[in-house]
Short mmCIF file of C-alpha atoms and ligand atoms in Angstrom, two decimals:
data_model
loop_
_atom_site.label_atom_id
_atom_site.label_comp_id
_atom_site.label_asym_id
_atom_site.label_seq_id
_atom_site.Cartn_x
_atom_site.Cartn_y
_atom_site.Cartn_z
CA MET A 1 113.17 160.85 180.12
CA THR A 2 113.99 158.45 177.42
CA PHE A 3 112.12 157.49 174.56
CA ASP A 4 111.93 153.51 176.08
CA GLN A 5 110.86 155.15 179.33
CA THR A 6 108.20 157.60 178.13
CA ALA A 7 106.68 154.56 175.88
CA GLU A 8 106.70 152.21 178.58
CA SER A 9 105.04 154.94 181.20
CA HIS A 10 102.42 155.26 178.72
CA ARG A 11 101.64 151.83 178.16
CA ARG A 12 101.34 151.24 181.88
CA GLN A 13 99.05 154.39 181.91
CA ARG A 14 96.52 152.34 179.87
CA MET A 15 96.01 149.46 181.84
CA ARG A 16 92.94 149.47 183.91
CA ILE A 17 91.91 148.00 187.09
CA ILE A 18 88.35 147.05 187.17
CA ALA A 19 86.90 145.94 190.39
CA VAL A 20 83.83 143.97 190.24
CA ALA A 21 82.04 144.68 194.06
CA ASN A 22 78.66 144.72 195.34
CA GLN A 23 78.59 144.20 199.18
CA LYS A 24 75.29 142.31 198.35
CA GLY A 25 76.00 138.47 198.08
CA GLY A 26 75.08 136.20 195.20
CA VAL A 27 74.74 139.33 192.64
CA GLY A 28 77.12 137.83 190.05
CA LYS A 29 80.37 139.35 190.77
CA THR A 30 82.19 136.23 190.11
CA THR A 31 79.92 135.88 186.77
CA VAL A 32 80.33 138.89 185.50
CA THR A 33 84.36 138.88 186.27
CA MET A 34 84.79 135.40 184.36
CA GLN A 35 82.06 136.05 181.63
CA LEU A 36 83.29 139.70 180.92
CA GLY A 37 86.98 138.82 181.32
CA ALA A 38 86.65 136.41 178.52
CA ALA A 39 84.51 138.57 176.51
CA LEU A 40 87.17 141.11 176.58
CA SER A 41 89.93 138.42 175.79
CA ARG A 42 88.66 138.42 172.22
CA LEU A 43 90.55 141.79 171.29
CA HIS A 44 92.57 142.60 174.31
CA ARG A 45 94.76 141.44 177.02
CA VAL A 46 93.36 140.57 180.29
CA LEU A 47 94.41 139.71 183.48
CA VAL A 48 91.76 138.12 186.05
CA VAL A 49 92.44 138.51 189.79
CA ASP A 50 90.51 136.95 192.78
CA VAL A 51 91.12 138.36 196.38
CA ASP A 52 88.28 136.68 197.58
CA ARG A 53 88.64 134.04 200.22
CA GLN A 54 85.86 131.84 198.91
CA GLN A 55 87.92 131.39 195.41
CA SER A 56 85.04 130.68 193.10
CA THR A 57 86.99 131.99 190.09
CA VAL A 58 90.06 129.51 191.06
CA TRP A 59 87.52 126.65 191.02
CA TRP A 60 85.91 127.72 188.19
CA ALA A 61 89.30 128.33 186.48
CA GLU A 62 90.23 124.88 187.09
CA ASN A 63 87.16 123.27 185.17
CA VAL A 64 88.10 125.67 182.23
CA ARG A 65 91.22 123.96 182.35
CA ASP A 66 93.35 124.55 179.11
CA ARG A 67 90.83 126.65 177.75
CA LEU A 68 91.14 129.59 179.80
CA PRO A 69 91.22 132.76 177.59
CA PHE A 70 92.91 135.12 179.86
CA ASP A 71 96.15 134.98 182.62
CA PHE A 72 94.56 134.38 185.95
CA ALA A 73 95.92 135.04 189.31
CA GLY A 74 93.99 133.25 192.15
CA ASN A 75 93.78 133.56 195.72
CA GLN A 76 95.71 137.07 195.89
CA SER A 77 96.34 139.26 198.88
CA PRO A 78 94.29 142.41 198.03
CA LYS A 79 97.55 144.30 198.48
CA ALA A 80 99.29 142.97 195.19
CA LEU A 81 96.88 145.05 193.15
CA ALA A 82 98.35 148.29 194.37
CA GLY A 83 102.02 146.87 193.11
CA LEU A 84 100.62 145.68 189.88
CA ARG A 85 101.63 148.86 187.87
CA GLU A 86 104.86 148.85 188.95
CA LEU A 87 105.51 145.38 187.32
CA ARG A 88 106.57 145.21 184.13
CA ILE A 89 103.44 143.59 182.55
CA ASP A 90 101.31 144.32 179.94
CA TYR A 91 97.55 143.87 180.50
CA ASP A 92 94.88 146.19 179.07
CA TYR A 93 92.35 145.40 181.58
CA VAL A 94 92.65 143.75 185.02
CA LEU A 95 89.25 142.29 186.62
CA VAL A 96 89.32 141.95 190.22
CA ASP A 97 86.62 139.66 191.76
CA THR A 98 85.71 140.82 195.41
CA PRO A 99 84.27 139.37 198.09
CA GLY A 100 80.89 140.27 198.89
CA ASN A 101 80.52 139.87 202.45
CA LEU A 102 80.77 142.36 205.24
CA GLU A 103 83.53 141.05 207.23
CA ASP A 104 85.73 141.35 204.39
CA THR A 105 85.11 145.22 204.08
CA PRO A 106 88.95 145.68 204.23
CA ALA A 107 89.80 143.53 201.18
CA LEU A 108 87.34 145.14 199.36
CA GLU A 109 88.80 148.51 200.40
CA THR A 110 92.15 147.95 199.53
CA VAL A 111 91.00 146.68 196.10
CA LEU A 112 89.10 149.84 195.74
CA ASP A 113 92.09 152.03 196.26
CA ALA A 114 93.69 150.37 193.58
CA ALA A 115 91.07 150.63 191.10
CA ASP A 116 90.40 152.55 188.11
CA TYR A 117 86.83 151.75 187.58
CA VAL A 118 84.11 149.69 189.60
CA LEU A 119 81.65 147.45 188.14
CA VAL A 120 78.74 146.98 190.25
CA PRO A 121 76.63 143.89 189.53
CA PHE A 122 73.36 143.97 190.52
CA THR A 123 70.11 141.56 190.67
CA PRO A 124 66.71 142.71 190.39
CA GLU A 125 65.33 142.20 193.61
CA PRO A 126 64.52 144.42 196.25
CA LEU A 127 66.41 143.08 198.86
CA ALA A 128 69.43 144.14 196.64
CA VAL A 129 68.77 147.51 196.66
CA ASP A 130 69.79 148.86 200.38
CA PRO A 131 73.40 146.86 200.23
CA THR A 132 74.07 148.04 196.90
CA LEU A 133 73.44 151.51 197.46
CA ARG A 134 75.32 151.47 200.64
CA THR A 135 78.28 149.94 198.61
CA ILE A 136 78.09 152.57 196.15
CA HIS A 137 77.45 155.30 199.11
CA ARG A 138 80.19 154.00 201.49
CA LEU A 139 82.77 152.32 199.50
CA ILE A 140 82.78 153.77 195.83
CA GLU A 141 81.81 157.69 195.76
CA PRO A 142 84.16 158.46 198.68
CA ARG A 143 86.92 157.41 196.58
CA HIS A 144 85.89 159.68 193.58
CA LEU A 145 85.98 156.37 191.52
CA ARG A 146 84.15 156.03 188.24
CA TYR A 147 81.52 153.20 188.31
CA ALA A 148 78.20 151.84 186.97
CA VAL A 149 75.86 149.34 187.69
CA VAL A 150 75.15 146.32 185.40
CA LEU A 151 72.15 144.51 185.69
CA ASN A 152 72.30 141.00 186.42
CA ARG A 153 70.00 138.25 186.07
CA ILE A 154 67.32 139.49 184.26
CA ASP A 155 64.09 137.02 183.53
CA PRO A 156 63.54 137.39 179.99
CA ARG A 157 59.70 135.95 180.48
CA ILE A 158 59.36 139.27 182.95
CA PRO A 159 58.31 141.91 180.43
CA ASP A 160 59.51 145.39 181.75
CA GLN A 161 61.43 143.86 184.44
CA ALA A 162 64.86 145.48 182.87
CA ASP A 163 63.06 148.56 182.10
CA THR A 164 61.61 149.02 185.39
CA TRP A 165 65.18 148.82 187.10
CA ARG A 166 66.80 151.05 184.46
CA VAL A 167 64.06 153.61 185.53
CA LEU A 168 64.76 153.03 188.91
CA PHE A 169 68.35 153.65 188.69
CA ASP A 170 67.99 156.44 186.71
CA THR A 171 65.58 158.48 188.71
CA GLU A 172 64.86 157.21 191.75
CA PHE A 173 68.53 156.52 193.09
CA GLY A 174 70.03 158.57 190.43
CA HIS A 175 73.06 156.10 189.73
CA PRO A 176 75.24 155.43 186.38
CA ARG A 177 74.31 151.84 185.13
CA PHE A 178 75.16 149.99 181.87
CA GLU A 179 72.54 150.02 178.87
CA HIS A 180 73.05 146.47 178.09
CA TYR A 181 72.47 143.79 180.90
CA LEU A 182 73.05 139.95 181.46
CA ARG A 183 69.72 137.75 181.42
CA GLN A 184 69.40 134.74 183.46
CA TYR A 185 70.13 131.86 181.64
CA LYS A 186 70.58 128.21 183.06
CA ALA A 187 73.77 128.13 180.61
CA LEU A 188 75.31 130.70 183.04
CA ALA A 189 74.12 129.00 186.34
CA ASP A 190 75.92 125.92 185.13
CA ALA A 191 79.10 127.64 183.90
CA PRO A 192 81.42 127.19 187.00
CA ILE A 193 81.00 123.80 186.98
CA LEU A 194 81.08 122.77 183.38
CA GLY A 195 83.91 125.35 183.30
CA HIS A 196 82.30 127.21 180.80
CA LEU A 197 83.12 130.57 179.31
CA VAL A 198 81.51 132.71 176.40
CA THR A 199 84.68 132.22 174.73
CA ASN A 200 84.46 128.00 174.51
CA LEU A 201 80.40 128.00 174.63
CA ARG A 202 79.39 126.01 171.29
CA ASP A 203 77.26 128.72 169.49
CA ASN A 204 73.77 127.37 169.42
CA ARG A 205 70.20 128.40 170.57
CA ARG A 206 70.43 127.65 173.87
CA THR A 207 73.79 129.54 174.35
CA ARG A 208 73.28 132.16 171.93
CA GLY A 209 71.82 135.07 174.29
CA VAL A 210 74.70 134.62 176.77
CA ILE A 211 77.41 134.89 174.41
CA ALA A 212 75.58 138.08 172.73
CA ASP A 213 74.82 139.79 176.44
CA ALA A 214 78.23 139.16 177.82
CA THR A 215 79.81 140.51 174.24
CA GLN A 216 77.55 143.98 174.57
CA VAL A 217 78.14 144.53 178.01
CA ALA A 218 81.84 144.16 177.51
CA ALA A 219 81.97 146.38 174.60
CA GLU A 220 80.25 149.31 176.71
CA LEU A 221 82.73 148.37 179.46
CA VAL A 222 85.46 149.50 176.90
CA GLU A 223 83.86 152.69 175.52
CA GLN A 224 83.48 153.73 179.12
CA LEU A 225 87.31 153.27 179.35
CA THR A 226 87.70 154.85 176.13
CA PRO A 227 89.44 158.57 176.54
CA ALA A 228 87.32 160.22 173.98
CA HIS A 229 84.39 158.80 175.86
CA SER A 230 85.21 159.91 179.41
CA GLY A 231 87.31 163.01 178.79
CA ARG A 232 89.17 162.12 182.07
CA TRP A 233 91.36 159.49 181.15
N1 ATP B 301 72.82 135.81 184.57
C1 ATP B 301 72.74 134.44 185.20
N2 ATP B 301 72.13 133.56 184.79
C2 ATP B 301 72.12 132.58 185.76
N3 ATP B 301 72.89 132.40 186.75
C3 ATP B 301 73.30 133.44 187.17
C4 ATP B 301 73.54 134.41 186.58
N4 ATP B 301 74.19 135.39 186.92
C5 ATP B 301 74.61 134.69 188.32
N5 ATP B 301 74.03 133.38 188.44
C6 ATP B 301 74.34 132.42 189.41
O1 ATP B 301 74.13 133.13 190.30
C7 ATP B 301 74.86 132.38 191.70
C8 ATP B 301 75.38 133.69 192.38
O2 ATP B 301 76.40 133.93 191.30
P1 ATP B 301 77.92 134.63 191.40
O3 ATP B 301 78.66 133.40 192.39
O4 ATP B 301 78.04 135.10 190.41
O5 ATP B 301 77.70 135.76 192.61
P2 ATP B 301 78.61 136.80 193.30
O6 ATP B 301 78.25 138.21 193.79
O7 ATP B 301 80.07 136.42 193.15
O8 ATP B 301 78.71 135.88 195.12
P3 ATP B 301 79.68 136.00 196.14
O9 ATP B 301 78.86 137.24 196.76
O10 ATP B 301 78.90 135.01 197.10
O11 ATP B 301 80.85 136.15 195.90
C9 ATP B 301 75.65 131.57 190.94
O12 ATP B 301 75.39 130.03 191.49
C10 ATP B 301 75.90 131.97 189.89
O13 ATP B 301 76.00 130.76 188.72
MG1 MG B 302 81.64 135.58 194.28
#
């Protein structure tokens, strides 16, 4: 192998494909994809891919217009991901928003087959538990993929809500989770229509927590994917 080929292969190996997945609808897959994509883009080369027929990120991206801080590939066939590593493109992280309904399971499976890591957003509600655990047990674990649950929509007015669910994931369910989480904010709920991302939100009292949460979760994700941390890359 020539020096150029070695460097090329090393560079490509560094690209991480991160599927954002949970077969429970409405847990924040699209929100996590877009906001973490933005937070990561401050320091890394990021591509956001949408394979969801709902095309929520496409609509969101259109509302962001020219302030989109990452490359964006909407309306993709899940199979396109498999070929991504062969293309001479240069990204540190590829985040893939996936569908949250059972009819689209084959599309999700194709994405998981191409992924290096799975982020599993979870909202703190009892009805989200079964579909989330089913996604992990039936689709993620059989592929021996690394993954972690990220709590989303934690209500700052409910004391101990985050701790209660952290303990449940650690003991009762026994699944890896992020230490940091996203709280519930009106600014996040309004973000798709206003085209807001943590990179174009004006930093003020209303938005400071949104920016801090996404930045912390993104930093934790990078740490998870650092060779020294996992010992597996
Ligand atoms: N942390 C948050 N604070 C406030 N609103 C949020 C938060 N996370 C998500 N939402 C809102 O909750 C709704 C569902 O979120 P989102 O669309 O990201 O979920 P999803 O998992 O992608 O849904 P689907 O399964 O339908 O694709 C959206 O209206 C979104 O704006
Ligand atoms: Mg979605």
